[in-house]
Structures are given as C-alpha cells and as structure tokens.
Amino acid sequence: MKTLIVRILLTFTLLHLSGFPLGAMAEGEDETQWTSHLKHQFFGDRPISEDQMTIEITAPYRAEDPALVPIQITSKFPQTEAQFIKKVTVIIDHNPTPFSASFEFTRESGKADIATRMRVNAYSYIRAIAETNEGTLHMAKTFIKASGGCSAPIGTDSEAAKARFGKMKFKFDQEKLSLGSANAVQLLISHPNITGMQMDQISRMTQPAEYVTDVRVTFDGNPIMTVKGDIALSTDPNFRFYFVPGQAGELKVDIKDNLGHQFSANQSVNP
Amino acid sequence: MVLFWIALIPPGTENASSTPLSIFDTPTPMSPIPTPRRRSLKGLSLCVVSLGMLGLSSNPLAEPLAIKAVADGVYVHQGRHLLPNPENHGEIANIGFIVGNHCVAVIDTGGSQAQGESLKAAVKATTEVPVCYVINTHVHPDHIEGNRAFKLPGVKFVGHYRLAAAMAQRAPYYINQARDLLGLTLGPDDFIPPDVEVRESLDLDLGGRKLHLVAYPTAHTDNDLSVFESQSKTLWLGDLLFMGHLPVIDGSLLGWLKVITQLQSIPADRVVPGHGPITALWPLALTGEKRYLEGLAEDIRAALKANKTIEQAMNEIGHRQRADWQLFDDFHQRNIASGFAELEWEDPSPEPAMKNPGRSDP
C-alpha cells in the first residue's frame, strides 16, 4: 500500500513538473457538459428530479471493455394503469455523440427495465432520464472510468457481425412463459453498428457509419418496447427487457438502420 | 501539418501476397531526426531520472534500448507486465529486430516515439546494416507508437492488410487515451500505416536470411501478423502469444483458438512472445495461453447454457486460473465480456426455432 501511494505521488509530481496536463485524473466526476448544455438540449427547461424513487442505473465503475459496457436500468415500480414509465433516455456526457439511446415502454412491458451494452469513450457520467405517464422527469446516473487497456470502443470483429447481418434471436429465461406476469426476454440483433468515426488521413478505406436507429418489439401487435438507437450501442445490439403476455402469441421485432436497411423477425411464444 | 504528412506517404500502398520484395530498391542508411522540441528539466534530479521514461520528444542521442540476442542476429527487448500508465508510457511490450547482410527488419517499435528512438539507437549500436523494414505485428499502441522514429527514406512499413483501417478507427481514441492516461501527446502522424500490406503471406529477404510473414484472420485483434525467421527458426508472434501477462482478447476468442491450432504446426525452434520472456521453447510456449482461452470458452458456454447474463458471467466465471497470470484482474473481465458477446451467437440447442428473419434492402 505504501509503495502504491509513493508511486501515485511520484507520478503526479513527475506529471506536474513536466508540465503535462493531468487530464482525466484531475477532471474528476465532471458534470459541466450536462449542466451547461446537454440538459437543455434534450429536456429544455423541464425540471428533472433525482428522487431515486423511479429508476436506477447500474454499470461497472471501470469500463473493462470500452466497446462493450453492460448497462442496466431498473424501474422502482411496476407498469400499472395509474403509474408507469413511458420513456427512458440514456445520455453519456463525454461520448462523441452523447445521445446513446431511448427506450419507450407501455403497460404491456410489465416493468420498464432494460439491459443493454454500450460504447463508452472516456471518463464520463452515464445518465438515464425517465419520463412517467404524468410527464415528470426523473434521473439516475452513474460514473464510468475508461479502462487503461489497449482496446478501443469501436469493437473489432465487425466482419463476423457483417456475415450475420440482420440475423436476430430471442432468448427467454424460462422455457415456458408465465401468463399475466412480467417475463424477461433478450433480443440479440446481429449488426456491425459501425460508428463511422475514423481518421481519414490514416487510411483511404473509410467506413461510413452504419448503425441501428429503430427497434420496435410488439406482442400480438401491441408495442412492448421501442428503441431509438445511435452509435453508442455496441456491435450486435442486445436488449433485455420484459413483457406481460395474456395468452400465447407472437413476438415480433422490426429494425431499421441509418442506411435504410430493414429487418424483421417473429417468434411464437407459449405458456 | 496534415498536408505535409500526407506528402510523406507513398501515393499507393502495395498489396502483397507471397511476393518476395527485392532488397535492393530500399536500403538507405538511417540519419538521425533533428530534435525540434525538448523540454528542459535540468536541475531537477527527479526529472533527470524520469527523462528516459517520459518520452518527451524525438531524441537523436537516445540511450540504446536494452536488448538481448535470442539467436544469431535476432535481438529482443523485454517488456514489463504493467498496464500502460503515465510512468511507462505504454512501453511494455517485447520489441526488437533481425539483422541480415543487407537489411535490418525492426519488429514492433514500442509504446512511444522515445522508445522507438531508443530501439533505433540499439540497432545502430549493434550493426551498420540499415533498417529497410518496420514490421508492425498489430495495431496496439504498445507495439506501434515508436514507428515515427523510423519514418525515414528507405524504410518500408509492413503490416496486415487490415492494419491501416484499424489505425484509422482507433487513432482518435488512442490519442485521447494517451493524453488522459499516459501523459503522452500523440497526433495523427504518430500512426504510420503500412507501405506494404500483407494479405496472406509475404517473404522479405534481408540478405542471407529470409522472413516469412503471415497475416491471420481475427484472433488477438483483426490485424495480427507473425514473422518466421527461417535460418534460426525463430517465430515472432507479437500478441498472438502472451506468456505471464494474461492474454487480452481484442478480436475473437474462437478465432484466436483456431489460429493457435494453425500456429502449432510451424516448425520453429523458439518463439518470441509479444508479452513475456524474450524467448521460449516452441510449441510448449503456447500451453498456458491455450489453456486459458479454452477454459474461458468452456466457462462462457456453460454460463450461456445456464441462461446467465453477461453481467453475471463477468462476475462469476473463469477464476480457476487466476494464480497463473499477471494482470488477471485487469483483463479477465473484459475477456469474458468480449467472449460472451461472441459465443452467444453460436447456434443454441435448447432454443425454439425462429421463423426466417425477413430482410428488405432500401
């Protein structure tokens, strides 16, 4: 422990003396992007409560793989007639495109919970802002440290994703659905979700952005979850969410990307 | 600045497939790069000690990097099992060079321009034969950031055909990371793409000895290249081989396992890993890495079968081999995440079959 402290002190001293910016180490948990413009850009002057009674966001403190950071948003109450969450917007302050995704839910969702995987480029707050049926806004946030490793947030094997382009899968926690209650389901979409961000002067082989913009999941025609996506979604976008089936029926998903490709898939589910 | 830099790049890169390059069109003796900027730190003993590590700027008087011969004419500098940090500037990988009668081939240039300069000084202290080739085994900054020190007339950069694209996609992030986490200032001109791209394989003649380069499908990264020196039967694997330092998957877990199978049949006497000792017995050296990657795949498959989430998998699995590796806690979880996202696309057996996904193009 003592050596560690000495090392840290020495590091800071060296950096300081040599005139290097202390960068992220000194930035701390910075909220200025949010307060100075992001909040206004996305929500105008609407009040946003941090009441901790509506939603919670969970992400690893350290982004082990910046291309693939698991994010979980959990609602604090079930979706009922009287009270439900309509929409959750995810903002990553220091990403090149802070708007990361939004998720719309209905009462048929059962719970406004969502788990997905995102790219996180820098030390940043990641925040989830829920809008209720009454139109009030509630925010939960957590801080993520970028990892010091060698991988970058682009994801590497986009060739595999391209080979499976448009393939989708549903996965269920249980083999049989339980009727009338919230069932977890996972949707896997094979899509490279390429950010298109690159230094063109290094390579002449530029790759345009190609990412999923819309995902719409319905059960027997009723919307359960609708996603607006952007480049923060990891390669092969992946969503875990809930739905309440009243009877056997058909889950259907339609997706669209920014280049206009469209895919759909459906699957019968039985109790 | 950018325009100037573009002018230095040959107008067309060559695409090579099993074509020996002539050695006679390239060699030019190296000349030291002038030092445009060097911060003065004199009078501070603390900083004098750290000068070599700080990588402040190009330095023609760089101290030669410590190297050892692992075979006649094959020299390796041993890296250290550390995370890239502000003290080591990412100078952590095994790097080195091979000397022929007419040409030197540098294999990986280190984590910073300063380390590249030190490597160049080590070449100069070892031989008068000029550097003709700089071979980059893959895109990671601890292997390519010394490239700039070798950007001289007569030096050809050689890499996997996907290296340039990987550099272009990663450079913006690496530049920010270097600034925030390593205390290093990098720009676009610190990413030097290959002049010669290897699509499948390529032979380079150094004069009296030949190098056989092979480009692989996605494994450790999507741009891994190996170098086999046939005279001493030395196989230089870059980060296709980790020893001691936990293997890091930045490409494909299954792809890497496939490449390992392919590598095993190479008739080498010794290997130079990207991280680990400067040389090790072949193919015995693969044992640890293979065991870790196979165990990981097995554990992830079991987690998928048990319907675990990626978060559960990242927290729970694969710790059996923790004692065998350094930096395990720094990279194991990311390996799980990356492997999980890959393996969940394997054909599921207990899944109900899906109706054909429809696709419509715009």
XYZ file of C-alpha atoms in Angstrom:
633
model
C 0.000 0.000 0.000
C 2.761 2.351 0.957
C 4.590 1.728 -2.290
C 1.406 2.352 -4.189
C 0.960 5.740 -2.541
C 4.563 6.611 -3.233
C 4.093 5.609 -6.858
C 0.990 7.721 -7.225
C 2.663 10.714 -5.599
C 5.708 10.274 -7.778
C 3.538 10.020 -10.866
C 1.679 13.189 -10.021
C 4.902 15.003 -9.200
C 6.510 13.969 -12.471
C 3.480 14.927 -14.482
C 3.198 18.199 -12.724
C 6.850 19.125 -13.089
C 6.963 18.151 -16.710
C 4.012 20.343 -17.493
C 1.708 17.619 -18.739
C -1.981 18.128 -18.286
C -3.230 15.891 -15.542
C -6.085 15.034 -17.852
C -8.736 12.719 -16.629
C -7.115 12.215 -13.285
C -7.790 15.796 -12.330
C -11.084 16.113 -14.151
C -12.880 14.052 -11.566
C -16.519 13.420 -11.959
C -17.305 16.296 -14.186
C -20.887 17.434 -14.744
C -20.293 20.601 -16.732
C -21.296 19.115 -20.093
C -24.616 18.140 -18.639
C -25.367 21.332 -16.746
C -24.036 23.690 -19.396
C -25.830 22.301 -22.422
C -26.844 18.639 -22.621
C -29.682 19.020 -20.127
C -31.088 21.957 -22.037
C -30.514 20.346 -25.418
C -32.553 17.271 -24.595
C -35.034 18.457 -21.988
C -35.242 22.226 -22.331
C -36.250 23.886 -19.102
C -38.230 20.956 -17.742
C -37.391 20.112 -14.148
C -35.567 16.804 -13.662
C -35.813 15.182 -10.270
C -33.077 12.944 -8.855
C -35.525 11.395 -6.416
C -34.201 7.804 -6.598
C -37.823 6.597 -6.409
C -38.251 5.984 -10.121
C -35.274 4.327 -11.775
C -31.813 3.100 -11.041
C -28.864 2.689 -13.402
C -26.115 0.127 -12.918
C -22.861 -0.038 -14.849
C -19.376 -1.213 -13.935
C -17.308 1.605 -12.421
C -14.469 0.654 -14.732
C -15.276 0.081 -18.394
C -13.439 -3.216 -18.760
C -14.053 -3.242 -22.486
C -14.936 0.237 -23.736
C -16.600 -1.322 -26.784
C -18.938 -3.327 -24.626
C -20.040 -1.885 -21.310
C -23.077 -3.617 -19.799
C -25.667 -1.080 -18.637
C -28.767 -1.973 -16.635
C -31.708 0.312 -15.982
C -34.169 -0.882 -13.385
C -37.530 0.695 -12.598
C -38.621 1.100 -8.994
C -42.287 0.303 -9.629
C -44.294 -1.941 -11.983
C -46.059 -0.542 -15.024
C -49.659 -0.006 -13.867
C -52.593 1.974 -15.188
C -52.057 4.601 -12.524
C -48.303 4.931 -12.776
C -45.866 3.862 -15.473
C -42.686 4.901 -17.201
C -43.209 5.940 -20.798
C -39.667 6.522 -21.868
C -36.074 6.279 -20.679
C -33.349 8.300 -22.393
C -29.671 7.390 -21.934
C -27.025 10.097 -22.222
C -23.257 9.530 -21.955
C -21.860 13.009 -21.319
C -18.385 12.612 -22.783
C -19.108 10.363 -25.737
C -18.725 11.946 -29.190
C -22.492 11.530 -29.535
C -23.907 11.889 -26.014
C -27.396 10.710 -27.007
C -26.970 6.959 -26.705
C -30.463 5.520 -26.921
C -34.032 5.973 -25.796
C -36.443 3.229 -24.805
C -40.217 3.534 -24.827
C -42.317 1.259 -22.690
C -46.021 0.522 -22.286
C -48.119 -1.091 -19.566
C -47.714 -4.367 -21.513
C -43.990 -4.121 -20.772
C -44.752 -5.025 -17.163
C -41.548 -3.373 -15.997
C -39.670 -0.505 -17.581
C -36.388 -2.367 -17.195
C -33.754 -2.560 -19.863
C -30.259 -4.007 -20.045
C -28.011 -3.298 -22.993
C -24.345 -2.828 -23.946
C -22.783 0.449 -24.881
C -19.588 2.080 -26.036
C -18.027 4.419 -23.526
C -15.217 6.559 -24.920
C -13.999 8.473 -21.899
C -14.378 9.011 -18.175
C -17.997 10.013 -18.101
C -21.289 10.106 -16.335
C -23.873 7.919 -17.897
C -27.379 9.040 -17.056
C -30.857 7.617 -17.531
C -33.771 10.023 -17.558
C -37.217 8.509 -17.149
C -40.414 10.187 -18.228
C -43.559 8.979 -16.443
C -47.121 8.791 -17.737
C -47.696 12.068 -15.876
C -44.940 13.723 -17.849
C -42.495 14.167 -14.985
C -38.752 13.547 -15.461
C -36.578 11.528 -13.094
C -32.861 10.940 -13.446
C -30.427 8.310 -12.203
C -26.735 8.482 -13.031
C -23.509 6.616 -12.509
C -19.887 7.378 -13.299
C -17.764 5.210 -15.574
C -13.982 5.186 -15.734
C -12.485 4.337 -19.078
C -10.123 1.397 -18.915
C -6.412 1.894 -19.490
C -6.148 -1.124 -21.755
C -5.403 -1.351 -25.426
C -8.858 -1.932 -26.832
C -10.897 0.869 -28.323
C -14.639 1.432 -28.262
C -15.096 0.502 -31.903
C -15.438 -3.255 -31.438
C -13.213 -5.437 -33.508
C -14.854 -8.324 -35.235
C -17.378 -6.414 -37.265
C -16.717 -8.918 -40.050
C -18.488 -11.597 -38.038
C -21.380 -9.202 -37.449
C -21.479 -8.421 -41.169
C -21.566 -12.093 -42.040
C -24.649 -12.473 -39.848
C -26.043 -9.089 -40.865
C -29.648 -8.760 -39.796
C -29.889 -12.089 -38.001
C -31.937 -11.855 -34.799
C -32.627 -14.094 -31.829
C -34.936 -14.031 -28.843
C -33.797 -15.696 -25.648
C -36.047 -16.409 -22.699
C -35.179 -17.009 -19.070
C -37.624 -19.871 -18.826
C -38.759 -22.314 -21.459
C -42.421 -21.621 -20.712
C -43.943 -18.183 -20.341
C -45.913 -17.316 -17.264
C -49.132 -15.658 -18.317
C -50.183 -12.399 -16.720
C -46.791 -11.585 -15.240
C -43.626 -9.899 -16.448
C -41.389 -12.299 -18.418
C -37.789 -11.445 -19.214
C -36.726 -11.712 -22.822
C -33.453 -10.926 -24.523
C -33.231 -9.713 -28.092
C -29.981 -10.209 -29.995
C -29.511 -8.328 -33.254
C -26.526 -9.001 -35.454
C -25.451 -5.693 -36.901
C -21.940 -4.185 -37.006
C -23.236 -0.871 -35.633
C -20.191 0.900 -37.032
C -19.606 4.391 -35.690
C -18.027 5.734 -38.884
C -15.594 7.711 -36.769
C -12.064 7.439 -38.011
C -9.079 9.493 -39.057
C -9.435 9.567 -42.794
C -5.865 10.732 -43.320
C -4.532 7.436 -41.946
C -6.427 5.110 -44.234
C -8.091 5.664 -47.548
C -10.523 2.882 -46.785
C -13.133 4.907 -44.981
C -16.076 3.122 -43.492
C -19.305 5.078 -43.299
C -21.405 4.976 -40.157
C -23.886 2.146 -40.188
C -25.936 1.717 -37.052
C -29.342 0.619 -35.861
C -31.680 3.581 -35.420
C -35.020 1.918 -34.685
C -36.081 -1.261 -32.941
C -39.741 -1.958 -32.369
C -40.871 -5.005 -30.411
C -44.550 -5.969 -30.272
C -46.512 -8.841 -28.761
C -49.598 -9.691 -30.774
C -49.375 -6.280 -32.342
C -49.121 -4.331 -29.072
C -45.883 -2.384 -28.558
C -43.737 -3.610 -25.683
C -40.514 -1.768 -26.214
C -39.323 0.700 -28.831
C -35.711 1.799 -29.144
C -34.183 4.816 -30.831
C -30.519 3.917 -31.165
C -27.284 5.627 -32.059
C -23.586 4.816 -32.366
C -23.198 4.212 -28.631
C -24.916 0.852 -28.945
C -22.264 -1.870 -29.132
C -21.737 -4.074 -32.172
C -24.525 -6.667 -32.245
C -27.067 -4.617 -30.273
C -28.511 -6.583 -27.400
C -31.516 -5.750 -25.190
C -33.007 -7.476 -22.178
C -36.492 -6.329 -21.246
C -39.857 -7.567 -20.004
C -43.329 -8.167 -21.372
C -46.610 -9.407 -19.950
C -48.321 -11.979 -22.176
C -52.039 -12.502 -21.551
C -52.075 -15.611 -23.727
C -49.914 -17.491 -26.227
C -48.985 -15.168 -29.040
C -46.367 -13.795 -31.324
C -43.390 -11.634 -30.521
C -42.345 -9.505 -33.461
C -39.380 -7.242 -33.963
C -38.769 -4.719 -36.724
C -35.470 -2.911 -37.013
C -34.117 -0.208 -39.242
C -30.639 1.244 -39.624
C -29.415 4.688 -40.663
C -28.773 3.476 -44.217
C -32.348 2.306 -44.540
C -31.814 -1.458 -44.174
C -34.831 -3.080 -42.577
C -35.166 -6.458 -40.944
C -37.901 -8.196 -39.084
C -38.356 -11.444 -37.230
C -41.108 -13.064 -35.261
C -41.499 -15.929 -32.916
C -44.461 -17.714 -31.389
C -44.342 -18.000 -27.633
C -46.386 -20.347 -25.478
C -47.145 -20.718 -21.805
C 0.875 19.825 -40.785
C -1.516 17.255 -42.088
C -0.778 18.129 -45.685
C 2.912 17.839 -45.035
C 2.407 14.454 -43.510
C 0.293 13.173 -46.353
C 3.033 14.138 -48.764
C 5.376 11.737 -46.981
C 3.134 8.762 -47.605
C 3.695 6.998 -50.900
C 0.726 7.561 -53.220
C -0.146 3.898 -53.443
C 0.335 1.162 -50.911
C 1.396 -2.158 -52.229
C -0.749 -5.159 -51.828
C 1.362 -8.219 -51.490
C 0.588 -11.864 -51.466
C 3.528 -14.261 -51.327
C 5.662 -11.892 -53.365
C 9.282 -11.560 -52.297
C 10.330 -7.941 -52.203
C 13.638 -7.010 -53.659
C 16.008 -5.765 -51.044
C 17.846 -3.568 -53.448
C 15.211 -0.941 -54.024
C 15.140 0.276 -50.476
C 18.184 0.379 -48.231
C 19.314 3.810 -47.207
C 21.391 4.401 -44.132
C 19.450 5.974 -41.316
C 20.054 9.537 -40.380
C 19.152 10.944 -37.020
C 15.995 13.020 -36.820
C 16.563 16.567 -35.654
C 15.010 17.416 -32.324
C 12.537 20.231 -32.743
C 11.365 20.423 -29.163
C 12.695 19.177 -25.946
C 11.551 20.409 -22.624
C 14.203 21.482 -20.225
C 14.037 19.702 -16.943
C 17.581 20.301 -15.762
C 18.224 20.888 -12.115
C 15.508 18.528 -11.038
C 17.106 15.241 -10.194
C 13.708 13.591 -10.033
C 13.099 14.503 -13.608
C 16.534 13.555 -14.809
C 15.789 10.074 -13.572
C 12.493 10.077 -15.386
C 13.610 11.648 -18.637
C 14.078 8.345 -20.393
C 10.616 7.248 -19.401
C 8.812 10.410 -20.245
C 9.146 10.161 -23.977
C 9.062 13.902 -24.373
C 10.181 14.154 -27.952
C 12.361 12.677 -30.605
C 15.890 12.337 -29.360
C 18.869 11.610 -31.606
C 21.001 10.897 -28.576
C 18.585 8.341 -27.168
C 20.135 5.713 -24.957
C 20.134 2.370 -26.757
C 17.328 0.168 -25.531
C 18.404 -2.904 -23.569
C 18.328 -5.838 -25.959
C 19.439 -9.446 -25.922
C 20.219 -11.823 -28.753
C 17.878 -14.810 -28.702
C 19.545 -16.284 -31.786
C 22.297 -15.143 -34.126
C 21.183 -11.735 -35.411
C 17.813 -11.802 -33.619
C 17.520 -9.201 -30.859
C 14.687 -8.666 -28.407
C 13.927 -6.056 -25.776
C 11.862 -7.450 -22.933
C 8.730 -5.568 -21.953
C 7.203 -5.461 -18.498
C 3.906 -6.822 -17.241
C 2.320 -3.475 -16.442
C -0.759 -1.618 -17.533
C 0.125 1.345 -19.725
C 0.483 4.252 -17.284
C 1.997 7.740 -17.065
C 5.278 6.295 -15.821
C 5.861 3.717 -18.524
C 4.037 5.472 -21.392
C 2.878 2.159 -22.676
C 6.468 0.943 -23.134
C 5.529 -2.541 -22.018
C 5.774 -4.917 -24.983
C 8.554 -7.118 -26.330
C 10.032 -5.424 -29.388
C 13.224 -5.907 -31.382
C 14.909 -6.516 -34.724
C 16.517 -9.069 -37.018
C 19.788 -8.333 -38.822
C 20.551 -9.642 -42.329
C 23.537 -8.974 -44.580
C 21.860 -6.049 -46.323
C 18.846 -5.150 -44.265
C 17.541 -4.895 -40.749
C 13.877 -5.593 -40.089
C 12.517 -3.972 -36.949
C 9.634 -5.902 -35.425
C 7.374 -3.599 -33.436
C 8.613 -0.208 -32.364
C 7.324 0.244 -28.822
C 4.891 2.371 -26.880
C 6.234 5.829 -27.639
C 8.386 7.703 -30.070
C 11.047 7.888 -27.375
C 11.125 4.115 -27.103
C 11.311 3.933 -30.901
C 14.329 6.247 -30.811
C 15.967 4.035 -28.183
C 15.313 0.982 -30.281
C 16.830 2.762 -33.276
C 19.884 3.570 -31.155
C 20.105 -0.088 -30.178
C 20.066 -1.109 -33.851
C 22.814 1.382 -34.578
C 24.904 0.169 -31.677
C 24.540 -3.396 -32.929
C 25.105 -3.182 -36.681
C 25.896 -0.872 -39.548
C 23.319 -2.597 -41.722
C 20.462 -0.181 -42.426
C 16.867 -0.620 -41.413
C 14.798 -1.441 -44.505
C 11.616 -2.680 -42.910
C 9.500 -1.911 -39.900
C 7.066 -4.738 -39.325
C 4.060 -3.995 -37.117
C 2.579 -7.167 -35.664
C -0.755 -5.420 -34.873
C -2.405 -2.104 -34.073
C -1.972 -1.862 -30.292
C -0.168 1.295 -29.199
C 2.470 -0.517 -27.143
C 3.678 -2.031 -30.444
C 3.318 0.801 -32.962
C 3.865 4.128 -31.247
C 7.602 4.052 -31.867
C 7.007 3.914 -35.646
C 7.625 7.595 -36.046
C 11.262 7.202 -35.025
C 11.796 5.061 -38.127
C 9.908 7.238 -40.601
C 12.895 7.806 -42.858
C 13.656 7.487 -46.558
C 14.306 3.871 -47.463
C 12.311 2.387 -44.619
C 9.195 0.468 -45.579
C 6.451 -0.171 -43.077
C 4.893 -3.608 -43.313
C 1.633 -4.734 -41.746
C -1.555 -6.771 -42.014
C -3.895 -5.571 -44.744
C -6.405 -4.520 -42.106
C -3.849 -2.573 -40.040
C -4.392 0.780 -41.761
C -8.151 0.644 -41.220
C -7.664 -0.376 -37.594
C -5.259 2.541 -37.074
C -7.721 4.980 -38.656
C -10.584 3.786 -36.473
C -8.633 3.663 -33.250
C -6.370 6.696 -33.576
C -8.857 9.267 -32.223
C -9.405 7.150 -29.119
C -5.746 6.285 -28.627
C -4.786 9.945 -28.929
C -7.239 10.839 -26.156
C -6.182 7.890 -24.030
C -2.517 8.817 -24.384
C -3.270 12.366 -23.293
C -5.528 11.433 -20.376
C -3.918 8.266 -19.100
C -0.311 8.164 -20.289
C 0.784 11.796 -20.294
C 1.798 11.418 -23.935
C 0.952 13.813 -26.737
C 0.094 11.926 -29.921
C -1.239 13.169 -33.225
C -2.374 11.579 -36.482
C 1.243 11.440 -37.673
C 2.069 9.039 -34.845
C 0.019 6.428 -36.685
C 2.019 5.290 -39.684
C 0.098 2.850 -41.836
C 1.905 0.117 -43.764
C 3.507 0.836 -47.144
C 3.390 -2.900 -47.773
C 0.243 -4.736 -46.813
C 0.235 -8.464 -46.207
C -2.950 -10.151 -47.320
C -1.983 -13.779 -46.804
C 1.787 -14.064 -46.590
C 4.905 -12.272 -47.693
C 8.609 -13.124 -47.841
C 11.209 -10.475 -47.085
C 14.854 -11.056 -47.955
C 17.228 -9.366 -45.520
C 20.308 -10.703 -47.305
C 21.397 -14.144 -46.131
C 18.183 -14.644 -44.236
C 14.544 -14.636 -45.097
C 11.490 -13.622 -43.168
C 8.156 -15.272 -43.826
C 5.258 -13.082 -42.729
C 1.736 -14.437 -42.291
C -1.474 -12.413 -41.880
C -4.204 -14.072 -39.816
C -7.969 -13.897 -39.633
C -9.311 -12.188 -36.495
C -7.617 -13.567 -33.364
C -5.963 -11.327 -30.727
C -7.005 -8.397 -32.962
C -8.314 -8.271 -36.521
C -4.842 -7.424 -37.837
C -2.326 -9.926 -36.404
C 0.848 -10.725 -38.290
C 3.563 -13.281 -37.461
C 7.193 -13.326 -38.584
C 9.189 -16.527 -39.088
C 12.945 -16.255 -39.495
C 13.953 -19.435 -41.265
C 17.699 -19.512 -40.560
C 17.419 -19.575 -36.781
C 13.858 -20.947 -36.882
C 12.664 -18.124 -34.698
C 8.940 -17.402 -34.720
C 7.980 -13.873 -33.707
C 4.331 -13.834 -32.718
C 3.599 -10.390 -31.333
C 0.495 -10.593 -29.182
C -0.703 -13.811 -30.724
C 1.323 -15.165 -27.814
C 1.082 -13.910 -24.244
C 3.192 -15.521 -21.525
C 2.858 -14.445 -17.907
C 0.701 -11.443 -18.885
C -2.929 -12.537 -19.189
C -3.927 -12.892 -22.864
C -6.180 -9.997 -23.909
C -8.933 -10.659 -26.428
C -9.464 -7.667 -28.664
C -10.609 -9.685 -31.639
C -12.176 -13.106 -31.401
C -11.878 -15.827 -28.776
C -12.784 -18.632 -31.171
C -10.718 -17.069 -33.945
C -7.692 -16.963 -31.668
C -8.118 -20.605 -30.682
C -8.275 -21.530 -34.372
C -5.116 -19.552 -35.107
C -3.342 -21.266 -32.196
C -4.100 -24.626 -33.800
C -2.696 -23.304 -37.066
C 0.421 -21.931 -35.337
C 1.244 -25.218 -33.624
C 2.383 -26.786 -36.866
C 5.027 -24.124 -37.582
C 8.433 -25.851 -37.375
C 10.076 -23.254 -35.140
C 12.772 -23.890 -32.550
C 11.913 -20.873 -30.446
C 9.296 -18.185 -30.190
C 9.280 -14.517 -29.223
C 6.023 -13.625 -27.452
C 4.528 -10.119 -27.512
C 4.484 -10.126 -23.729
C 6.562 -12.467 -21.600
C 10.147 -13.751 -21.751
C 12.244 -12.703 -24.740
C 12.168 -16.231 -25.999
C 10.625 -19.565 -25.137
C 10.511 -23.131 -26.377
C 8.152 -23.888 -29.182
C 5.372 -25.048 -29.241
C 5.432 -25.599 -25.468
C 5.159 -21.825 -25.034
C 1.554 -21.923 -26.256
C 0.350 -24.164 -23.451
C -0.693 -21.529 -20.901
C -2.455 -19.232 -23.337
C -4.275 -22.104 -24.966
C -5.406 -23.480 -21.633
C -6.718 -20.073 -20.544
C -8.612 -19.375 -23.767
C -10.068 -22.884 -23.938
C -11.120 -22.722 -20.296
C -12.713 -19.337 -20.874
C -14.682 -20.567 -23.878
C -15.843 -23.590 -21.915
C -16.936 -21.489 -18.925
C -18.745 -18.965 -21.095
C -20.600 -21.710 -22.928
C -21.674 -23.173 -19.598
C -22.854 -19.733 -18.431
C -24.819 -19.245 -21.641
C -26.376 -22.655 -21.248
C -27.413 -21.760 -17.695
C -29.038 -18.577 -19.062
C -26.656 -16.295 -17.186
C -26.481 -12.667 -18.186
C -23.277 -11.028 -19.354
C -23.061 -9.206 -16.007
C -23.317 -12.470 -14.071
C -20.769 -14.116 -16.325
C -18.328 -11.237 -15.879
C -18.551 -11.519 -12.103
C -18.639 -15.235 -11.676
C -16.665 -17.264 -14.144
C -13.217 -18.410 -15.035
C -11.259 -17.544 -11.924
C -9.692 -21.008 -11.714
C -6.562 -19.814 -13.481
C -6.198 -16.548 -11.593
C -2.947 -17.613 -9.885
C -1.283 -18.460 -13.205
C -1.323 -14.956 -14.659
C -0.233 -11.418 -14.041
C -2.719 -8.592 -14.680
C -5.526 -11.149 -14.369
C -7.841 -8.716 -12.566
C -7.166 -6.051 -15.162
C -8.145 -8.060 -18.215
C -10.095 -11.170 -17.268
C -13.498 -9.473 -17.054
C -13.143 -7.790 -20.384
C -12.152 -11.107 -21.909
C -15.370 -12.590 -20.536
C -17.449 -9.712 -21.925
C -15.907 -9.983 -25.334
C -16.072 -13.792 -25.402
C -19.652 -13.779 -24.159
C -20.803 -11.387 -26.886
C -19.145 -13.658 -29.423
C -20.298 -17.037 -28.123
C -23.921 -16.048 -27.628
C -24.177 -16.178 -31.419
C -23.228 -19.863 -31.520
C -26.184 -21.985 -32.516
C -28.345 -22.500 -29.457
C -29.585 -26.032 -28.949
C -32.469 -25.555 -26.486
C -33.899 -22.508 -28.287
C -37.221 -22.642 -30.060
C -36.573 -22.192 -33.756
C -37.148 -18.763 -35.200
C -39.127 -18.082 -38.260
C -36.976 -16.825 -41.077
C -35.915 -13.315 -40.400
C -37.020 -11.195 -43.311
C -34.678 -8.683 -44.786
C -35.519 -5.869 -47.117
C -32.955 -3.543 -48.553
C -33.764 0.087 -49.217
